[in-house]
Tab-separated table of C-alpha atoms and ligand atoms in Angstrom:
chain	number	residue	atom	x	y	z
W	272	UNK	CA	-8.561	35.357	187.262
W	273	UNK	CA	-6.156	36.767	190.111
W	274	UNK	CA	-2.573	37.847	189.306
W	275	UNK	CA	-2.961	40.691	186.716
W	276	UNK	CA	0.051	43.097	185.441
W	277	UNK	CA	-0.307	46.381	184.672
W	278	UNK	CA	2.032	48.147	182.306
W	279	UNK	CA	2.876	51.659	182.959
W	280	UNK	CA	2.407	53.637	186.766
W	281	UNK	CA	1.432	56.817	185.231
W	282	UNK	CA	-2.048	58.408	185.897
W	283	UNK	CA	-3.830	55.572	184.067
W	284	UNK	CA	-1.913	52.480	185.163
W	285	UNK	CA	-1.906	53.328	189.062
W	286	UNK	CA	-5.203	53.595	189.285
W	287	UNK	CA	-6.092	50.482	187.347
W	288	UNK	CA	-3.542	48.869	189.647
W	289	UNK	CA	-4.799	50.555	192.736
W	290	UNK	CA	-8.495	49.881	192.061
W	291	UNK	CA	-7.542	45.636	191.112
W	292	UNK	CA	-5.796	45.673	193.974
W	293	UNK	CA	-8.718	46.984	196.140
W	294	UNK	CA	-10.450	43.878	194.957
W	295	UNK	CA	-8.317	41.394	195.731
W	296	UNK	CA	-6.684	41.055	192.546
W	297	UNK	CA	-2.451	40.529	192.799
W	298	UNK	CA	-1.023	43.041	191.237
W	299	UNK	CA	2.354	43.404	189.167
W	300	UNK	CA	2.720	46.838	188.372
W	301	UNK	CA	5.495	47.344	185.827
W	302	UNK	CA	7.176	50.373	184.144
W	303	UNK	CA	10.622	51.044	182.915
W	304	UNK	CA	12.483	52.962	186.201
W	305	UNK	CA	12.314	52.698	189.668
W	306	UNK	CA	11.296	56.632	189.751
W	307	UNK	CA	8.009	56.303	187.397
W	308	UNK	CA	7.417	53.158	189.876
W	309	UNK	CA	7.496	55.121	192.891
W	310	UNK	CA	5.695	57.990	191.449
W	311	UNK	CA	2.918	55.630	191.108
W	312	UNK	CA	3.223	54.081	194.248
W	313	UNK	CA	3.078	57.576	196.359
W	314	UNK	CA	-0.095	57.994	194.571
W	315	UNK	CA	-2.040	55.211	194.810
W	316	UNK	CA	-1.190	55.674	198.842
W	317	UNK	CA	-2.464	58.973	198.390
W	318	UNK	CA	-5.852	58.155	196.814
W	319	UNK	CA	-6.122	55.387	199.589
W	320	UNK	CA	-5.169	58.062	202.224
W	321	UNK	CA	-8.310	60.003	200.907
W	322	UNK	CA	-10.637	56.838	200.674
W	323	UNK	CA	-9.794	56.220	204.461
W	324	UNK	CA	-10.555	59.724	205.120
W	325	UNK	CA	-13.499	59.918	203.672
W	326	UNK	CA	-14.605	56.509	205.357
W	327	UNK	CA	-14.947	54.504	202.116
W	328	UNK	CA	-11.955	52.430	203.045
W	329	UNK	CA	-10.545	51.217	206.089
W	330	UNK	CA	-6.611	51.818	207.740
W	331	UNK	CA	-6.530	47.921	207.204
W	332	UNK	CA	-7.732	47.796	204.063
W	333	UNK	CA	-5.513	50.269	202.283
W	334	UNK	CA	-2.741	48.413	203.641
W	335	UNK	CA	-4.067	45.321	202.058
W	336	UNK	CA	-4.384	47.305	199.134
W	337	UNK	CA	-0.815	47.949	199.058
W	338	UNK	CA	0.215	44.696	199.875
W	339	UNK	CA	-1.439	43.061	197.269
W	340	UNK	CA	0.876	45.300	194.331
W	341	UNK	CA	4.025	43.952	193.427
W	342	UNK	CA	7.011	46.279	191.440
W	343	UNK	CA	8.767	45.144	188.593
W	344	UNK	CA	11.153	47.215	186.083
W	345	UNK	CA	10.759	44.905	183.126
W	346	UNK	CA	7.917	43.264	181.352
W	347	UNK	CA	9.717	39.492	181.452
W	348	UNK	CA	9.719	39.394	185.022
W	349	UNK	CA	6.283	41.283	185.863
W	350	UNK	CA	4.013	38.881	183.049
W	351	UNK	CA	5.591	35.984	184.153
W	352	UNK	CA	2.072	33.397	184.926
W	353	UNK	CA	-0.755	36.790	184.934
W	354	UNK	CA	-3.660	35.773	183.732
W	355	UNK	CA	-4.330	39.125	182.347
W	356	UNK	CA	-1.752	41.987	181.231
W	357	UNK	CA	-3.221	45.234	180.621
W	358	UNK	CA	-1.000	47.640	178.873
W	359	UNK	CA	-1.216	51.442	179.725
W	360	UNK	CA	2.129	52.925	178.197
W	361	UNK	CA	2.113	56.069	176.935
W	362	UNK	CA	-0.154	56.997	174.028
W	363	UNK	CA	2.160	56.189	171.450
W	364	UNK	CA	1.422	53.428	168.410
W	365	UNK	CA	4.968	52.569	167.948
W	366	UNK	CA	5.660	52.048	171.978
W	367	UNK	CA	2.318	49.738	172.120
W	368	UNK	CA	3.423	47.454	168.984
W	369	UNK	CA	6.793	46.855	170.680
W	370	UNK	CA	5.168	46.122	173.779
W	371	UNK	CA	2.822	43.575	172.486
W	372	UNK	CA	5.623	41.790	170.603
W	373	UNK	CA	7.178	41.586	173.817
W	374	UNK	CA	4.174	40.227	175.344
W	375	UNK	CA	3.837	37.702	172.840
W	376	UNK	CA	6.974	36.531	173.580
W	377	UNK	CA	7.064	36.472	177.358
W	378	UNK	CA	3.212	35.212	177.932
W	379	UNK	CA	1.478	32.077	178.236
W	380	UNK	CA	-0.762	31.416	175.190
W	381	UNK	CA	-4.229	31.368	177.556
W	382	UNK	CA	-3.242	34.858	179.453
W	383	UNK	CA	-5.419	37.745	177.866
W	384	UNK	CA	-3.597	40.829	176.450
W	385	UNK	CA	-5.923	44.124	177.042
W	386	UNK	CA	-4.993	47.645	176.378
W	387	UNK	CA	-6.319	50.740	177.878
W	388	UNK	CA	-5.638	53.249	174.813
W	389	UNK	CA	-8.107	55.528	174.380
W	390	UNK	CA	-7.877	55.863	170.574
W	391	UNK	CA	-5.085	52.982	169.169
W	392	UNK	CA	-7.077	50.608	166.874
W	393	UNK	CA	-6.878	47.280	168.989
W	394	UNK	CA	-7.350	45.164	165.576
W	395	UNK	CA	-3.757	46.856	164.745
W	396	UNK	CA	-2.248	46.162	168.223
W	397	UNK	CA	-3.737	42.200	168.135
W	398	UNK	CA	-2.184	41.731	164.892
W	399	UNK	CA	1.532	42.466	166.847
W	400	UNK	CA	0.709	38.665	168.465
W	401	UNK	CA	0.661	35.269	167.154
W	402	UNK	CA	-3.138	34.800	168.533
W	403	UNK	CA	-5.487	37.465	168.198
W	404	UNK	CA	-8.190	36.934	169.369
W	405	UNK	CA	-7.321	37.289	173.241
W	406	UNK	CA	-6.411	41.164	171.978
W	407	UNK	CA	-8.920	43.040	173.721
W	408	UNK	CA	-9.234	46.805	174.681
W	409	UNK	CA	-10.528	47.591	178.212
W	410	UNK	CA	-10.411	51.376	178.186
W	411	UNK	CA	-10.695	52.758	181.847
W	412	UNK	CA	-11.936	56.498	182.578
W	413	UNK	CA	-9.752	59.227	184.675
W	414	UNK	CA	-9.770	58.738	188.155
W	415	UNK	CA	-9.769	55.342	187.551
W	416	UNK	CA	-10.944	54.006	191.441
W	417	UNK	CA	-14.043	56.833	191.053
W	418	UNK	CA	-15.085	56.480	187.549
W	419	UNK	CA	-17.497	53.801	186.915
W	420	UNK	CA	-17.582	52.892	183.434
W	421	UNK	CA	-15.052	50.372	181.588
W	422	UNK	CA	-15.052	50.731	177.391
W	423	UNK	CA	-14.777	47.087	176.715
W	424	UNK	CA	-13.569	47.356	172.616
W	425	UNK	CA	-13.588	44.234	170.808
W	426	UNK	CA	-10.972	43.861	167.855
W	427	UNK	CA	-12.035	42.432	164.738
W	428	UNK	CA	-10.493	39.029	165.978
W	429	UNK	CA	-11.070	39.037	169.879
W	430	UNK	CA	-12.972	35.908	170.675
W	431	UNK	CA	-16.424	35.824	172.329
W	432	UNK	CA	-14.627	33.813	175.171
W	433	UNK	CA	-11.992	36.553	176.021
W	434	UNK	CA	-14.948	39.217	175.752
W	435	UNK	CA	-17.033	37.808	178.133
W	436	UNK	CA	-14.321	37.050	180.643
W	437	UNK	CA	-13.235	40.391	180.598
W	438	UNK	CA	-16.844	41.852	181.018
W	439	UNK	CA	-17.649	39.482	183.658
W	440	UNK	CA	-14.324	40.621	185.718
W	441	UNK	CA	-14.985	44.634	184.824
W	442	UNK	CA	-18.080	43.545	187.225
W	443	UNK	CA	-15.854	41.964	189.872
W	444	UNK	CA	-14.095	45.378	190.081
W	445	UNK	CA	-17.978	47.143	190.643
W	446	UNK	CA	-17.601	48.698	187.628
W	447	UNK	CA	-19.935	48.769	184.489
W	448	UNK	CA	-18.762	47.519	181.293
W	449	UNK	CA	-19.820	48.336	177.691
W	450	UNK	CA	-19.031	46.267	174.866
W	451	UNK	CA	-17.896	48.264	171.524
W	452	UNK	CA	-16.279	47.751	168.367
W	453	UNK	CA	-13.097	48.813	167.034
W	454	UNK	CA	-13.683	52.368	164.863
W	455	UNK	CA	-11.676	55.362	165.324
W	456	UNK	CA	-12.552	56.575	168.948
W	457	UNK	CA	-14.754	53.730	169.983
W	458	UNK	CA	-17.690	55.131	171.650
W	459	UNK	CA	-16.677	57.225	174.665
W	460	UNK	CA	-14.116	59.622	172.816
W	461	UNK	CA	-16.395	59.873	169.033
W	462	UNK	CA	-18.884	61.392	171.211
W	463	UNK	CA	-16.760	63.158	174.104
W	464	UNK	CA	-13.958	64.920	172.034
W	465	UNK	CA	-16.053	66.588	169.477
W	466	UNK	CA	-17.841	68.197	172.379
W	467	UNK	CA	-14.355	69.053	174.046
W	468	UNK	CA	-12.976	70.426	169.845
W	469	UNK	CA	-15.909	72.710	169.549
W	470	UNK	CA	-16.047	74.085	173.336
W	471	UNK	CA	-12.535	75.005	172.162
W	472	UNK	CA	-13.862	76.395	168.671
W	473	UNK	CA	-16.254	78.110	170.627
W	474	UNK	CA	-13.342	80.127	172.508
W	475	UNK	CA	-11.201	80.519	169.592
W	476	UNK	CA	-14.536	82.334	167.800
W	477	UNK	CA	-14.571	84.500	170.385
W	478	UNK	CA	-18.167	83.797	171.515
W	479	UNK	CA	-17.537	83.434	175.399
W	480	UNK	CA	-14.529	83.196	177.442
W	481	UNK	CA	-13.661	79.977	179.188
W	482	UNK	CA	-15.376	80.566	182.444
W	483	UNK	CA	-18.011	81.477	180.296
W	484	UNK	CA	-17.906	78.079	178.401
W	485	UNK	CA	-17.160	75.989	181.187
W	486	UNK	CA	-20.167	77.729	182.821
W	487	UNK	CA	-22.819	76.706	180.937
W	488	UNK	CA	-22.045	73.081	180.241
W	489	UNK	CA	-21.574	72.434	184.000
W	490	UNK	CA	-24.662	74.544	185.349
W	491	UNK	CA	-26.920	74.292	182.038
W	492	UNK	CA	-25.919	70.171	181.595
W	493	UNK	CA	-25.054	69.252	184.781
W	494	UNK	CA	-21.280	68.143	183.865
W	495	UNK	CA	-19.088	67.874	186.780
W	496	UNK	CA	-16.664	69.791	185.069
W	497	UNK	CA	-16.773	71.890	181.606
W	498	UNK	CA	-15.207	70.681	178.902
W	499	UNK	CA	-11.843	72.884	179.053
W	500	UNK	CA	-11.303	71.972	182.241
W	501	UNK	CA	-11.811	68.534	181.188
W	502	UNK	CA	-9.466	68.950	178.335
W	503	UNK	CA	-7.021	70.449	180.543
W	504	UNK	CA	-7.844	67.566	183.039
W	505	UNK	CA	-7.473	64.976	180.284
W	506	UNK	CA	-4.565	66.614	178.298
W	507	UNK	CA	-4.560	68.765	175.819
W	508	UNK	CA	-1.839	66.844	174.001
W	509	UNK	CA	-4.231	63.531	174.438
W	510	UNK	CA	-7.050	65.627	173.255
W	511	UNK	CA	-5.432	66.554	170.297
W	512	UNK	CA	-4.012	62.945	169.015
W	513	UNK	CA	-7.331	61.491	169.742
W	514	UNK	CA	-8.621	64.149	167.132
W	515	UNK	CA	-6.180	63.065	164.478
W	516	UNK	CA	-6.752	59.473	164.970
W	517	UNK	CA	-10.817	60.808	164.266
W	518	UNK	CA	-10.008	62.665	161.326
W	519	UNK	CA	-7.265	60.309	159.375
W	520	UNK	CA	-9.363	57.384	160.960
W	521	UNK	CA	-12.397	58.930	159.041
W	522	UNK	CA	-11.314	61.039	155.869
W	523	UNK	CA	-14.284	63.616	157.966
W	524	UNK	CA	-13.523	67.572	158.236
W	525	UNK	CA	-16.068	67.649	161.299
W	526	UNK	CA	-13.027	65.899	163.317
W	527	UNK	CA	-10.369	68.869	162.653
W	528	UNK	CA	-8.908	69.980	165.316
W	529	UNK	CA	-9.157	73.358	166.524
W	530	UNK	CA	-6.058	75.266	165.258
W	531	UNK	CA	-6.455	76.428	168.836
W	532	UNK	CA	-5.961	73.259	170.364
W	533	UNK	CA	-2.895	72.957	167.887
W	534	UNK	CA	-1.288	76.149	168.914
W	535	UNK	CA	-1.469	75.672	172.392
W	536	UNK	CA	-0.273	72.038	172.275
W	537	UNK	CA	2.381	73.097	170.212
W	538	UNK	CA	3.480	76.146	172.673
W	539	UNK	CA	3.405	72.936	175.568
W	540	UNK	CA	0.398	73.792	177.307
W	541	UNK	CA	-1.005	70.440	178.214
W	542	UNK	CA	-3.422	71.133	180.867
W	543	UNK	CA	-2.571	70.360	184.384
W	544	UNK	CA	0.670	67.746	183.869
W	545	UNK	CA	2.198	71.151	182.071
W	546	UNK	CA	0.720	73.594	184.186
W	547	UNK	CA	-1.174	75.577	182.572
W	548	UNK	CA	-4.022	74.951	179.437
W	549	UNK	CA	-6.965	76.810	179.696
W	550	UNK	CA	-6.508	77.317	183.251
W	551	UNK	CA	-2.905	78.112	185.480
W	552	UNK	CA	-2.394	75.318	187.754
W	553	UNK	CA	0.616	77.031	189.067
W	554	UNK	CA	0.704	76.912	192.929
W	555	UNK	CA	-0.303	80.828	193.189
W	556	UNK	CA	-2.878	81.386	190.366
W	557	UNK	CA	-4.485	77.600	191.193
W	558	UNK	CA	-7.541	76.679	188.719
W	559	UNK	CA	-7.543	79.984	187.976
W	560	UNK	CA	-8.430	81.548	184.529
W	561	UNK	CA	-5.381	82.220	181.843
W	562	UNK	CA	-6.100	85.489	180.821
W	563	UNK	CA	-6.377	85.058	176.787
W	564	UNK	CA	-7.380	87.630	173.632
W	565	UNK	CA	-10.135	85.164	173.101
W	566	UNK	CA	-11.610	86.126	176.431
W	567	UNK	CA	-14.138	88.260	176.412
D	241	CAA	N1	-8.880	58.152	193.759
D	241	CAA	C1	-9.855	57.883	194.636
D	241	CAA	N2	-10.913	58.729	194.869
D	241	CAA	C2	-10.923	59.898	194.207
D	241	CAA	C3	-9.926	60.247	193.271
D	241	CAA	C4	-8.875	59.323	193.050
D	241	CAA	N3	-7.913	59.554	192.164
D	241	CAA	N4	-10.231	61.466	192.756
D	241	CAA	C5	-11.386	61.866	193.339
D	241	CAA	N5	-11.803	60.913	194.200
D	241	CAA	C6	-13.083	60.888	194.944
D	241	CAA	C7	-13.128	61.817	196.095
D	241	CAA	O1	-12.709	61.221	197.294
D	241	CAA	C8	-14.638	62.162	196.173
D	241	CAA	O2	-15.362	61.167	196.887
D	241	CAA	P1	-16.806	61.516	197.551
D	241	CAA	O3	-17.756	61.853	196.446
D	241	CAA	O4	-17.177	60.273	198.273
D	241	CAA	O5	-16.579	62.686	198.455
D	241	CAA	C9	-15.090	62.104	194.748
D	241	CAA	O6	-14.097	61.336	194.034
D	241	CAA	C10	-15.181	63.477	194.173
D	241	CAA	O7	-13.900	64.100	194.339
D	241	CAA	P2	-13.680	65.596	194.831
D	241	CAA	O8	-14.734	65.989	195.819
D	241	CAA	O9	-12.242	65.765	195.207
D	241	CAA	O10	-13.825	66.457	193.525
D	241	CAA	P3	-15.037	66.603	192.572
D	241	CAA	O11	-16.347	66.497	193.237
D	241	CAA	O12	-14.721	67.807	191.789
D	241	CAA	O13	-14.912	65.324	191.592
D	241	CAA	C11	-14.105	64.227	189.702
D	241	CAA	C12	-13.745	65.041	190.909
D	241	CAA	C13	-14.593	62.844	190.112
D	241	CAA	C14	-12.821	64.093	188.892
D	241	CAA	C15	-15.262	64.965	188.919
D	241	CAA	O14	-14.907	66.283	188.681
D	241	CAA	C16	-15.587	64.316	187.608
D	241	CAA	O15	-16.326	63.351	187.540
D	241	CAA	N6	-15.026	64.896	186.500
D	241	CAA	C17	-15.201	64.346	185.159
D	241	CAA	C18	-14.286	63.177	185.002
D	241	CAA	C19	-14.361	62.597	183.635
D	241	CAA	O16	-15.137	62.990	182.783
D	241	CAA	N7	-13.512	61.586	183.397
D	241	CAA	C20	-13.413	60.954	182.135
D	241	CAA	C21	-12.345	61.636	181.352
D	241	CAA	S1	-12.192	60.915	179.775
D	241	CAA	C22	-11.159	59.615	180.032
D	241	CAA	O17	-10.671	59.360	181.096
D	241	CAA	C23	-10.913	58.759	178.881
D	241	CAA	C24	-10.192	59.257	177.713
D	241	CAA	O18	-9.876	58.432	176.879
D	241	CAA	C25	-9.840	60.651	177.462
């Protein structure tokens, strides 16, 4: 495999370009305006800028970095001979299934459709495209070129060949893959966003404030970062449909989410794309903690 496309050059989709790139891989990068392209672009240069800084990368290699990703502004021209698309639109079911028609479409059958959604059953997606079984999810983690672990999710009809291709290249990127299967949440967000809804529950109970919370799991558990500040980190609005995928997905209370979490995504706090969540990421009042009844 070498000529990959990546759809969408938001947070998750720059940095899966970005880090195939660092390996070599050509990249197509694709989204639907030249803006949302070049949003993407100025960051990837920025996350090379601070891999060269910090000596991890050289000047020549960020360059070849750069070089090696491609823009397009529609999925025709950026899938034409990949070997491998992944999509990573938006978080949105409807948005994917067009997508995937489209890539049915516009594809060769032997190039392998993977999706990074962190919640979308990829057995629904695959069944958008005349051959199934090269559906496959491949679930990166936030930042992307630092984060070491790839979700590899298999649909109930991706293939054992398209599975083991696409474990064997998560290794080519130095990254660790895990095979799961398709349930509500795979594996890393059953386990991670229960933790994240009760944190959350925790604050809305009024047992500790969020410094308080955030505290404890990174100094008592060793988390780089709490889990509100990974919420806000993560979004809270991605927090919250992951949830409801849980608890429709499973018919199981213990999935609710926090009417918390519901009133704040509903007021448009998001976390730090918004600019504020549990924490004001305004320029002045940086990181610092949104003063809230539920404080103590
Ligand atoms: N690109 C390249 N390098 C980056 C980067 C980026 N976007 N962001 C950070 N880095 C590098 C830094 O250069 C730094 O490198 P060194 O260790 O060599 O110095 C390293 O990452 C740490 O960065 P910082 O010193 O700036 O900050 P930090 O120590 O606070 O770490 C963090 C930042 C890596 C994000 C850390 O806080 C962390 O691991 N947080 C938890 C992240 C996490 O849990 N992610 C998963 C979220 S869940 C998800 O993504 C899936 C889902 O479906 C919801």
């Amino acid at each position: 495999m070498k000529n990959i496309a990546v759809i969408g050059a938001g947070t998750m989709g720059n940095g899966i370009a970005h880090t195939f790139a660092q390996f070599g891989f050509r990249v197509n990068l694709i989204d639907i305006s030249k803006e949302n392209i070049q949003n993407g672009m100025n960051t990837i240069s920025r996350n090379l800028d601070r891999m060269v800084a910090k000596e991890k990368i050289s000047e020549e290699q960020k360059k070849s970095t750069l070089d090696h990703i491609t823009t397009h502004i529609d999925i025709p021209s950026g899938v034409k001979n990949v070997d491998l698309v992944i999509e990573a639109a938006t978080e949105n079911l409807k948005l994917k299934l067009q997508i995937f028609k489209q890539l049915d479409s516009n594809c060769s059958e032997k190039t392998i459709l993977a999706t990074n959604t962190s919640s979308i059953s990829i057995t629904q997606i695959a069944a958008e495209v005349s051959n199934p079984g090269r559906v496959i999810g491949m679930h990166f983690m936030n930042p992307v070129p630092v984060m070491k672990l790839v979700e590899i999710i298999r649909g109930y009809n991706t293939s054992d060949e398209v599975t083991n291709s696409i474990m064997g290249l998560s290794l080519r990127l130095n990254k660790v893959p895990v095979e799961v299967n398709d349930y509500p949440g795979f594996v890393a967000n059953r386990i991670l966003m229960p933790m994240i809804n009760e944190a959350i529950e925790t604050l809305y109970n009024g047992v500790a404030g969020v410094n308080e919370i955030d505290t404890v799991m990174k100094l008592g558990m060793a988390h780089p970062m709490g889990p509100l500040q990974l919420a806000d980190f993560i979004g809270l609005d991605v927090c919250l449909s992951i949830l409801e995928v849980m608890y429709n997905g499973f018919k199981n209370p213990k999935y609710a989410p926090s009417p918390l979490l519901v009133n704040m995504v509903t007021a448009g706090k998001y976390g730090i794309k918004s600019g504020e969540g549990f924490y004001d990421y305004s320029e002045s009042k940086k990181a610092e903690k949104v003063s809230r009844q539920f404080d103590k």
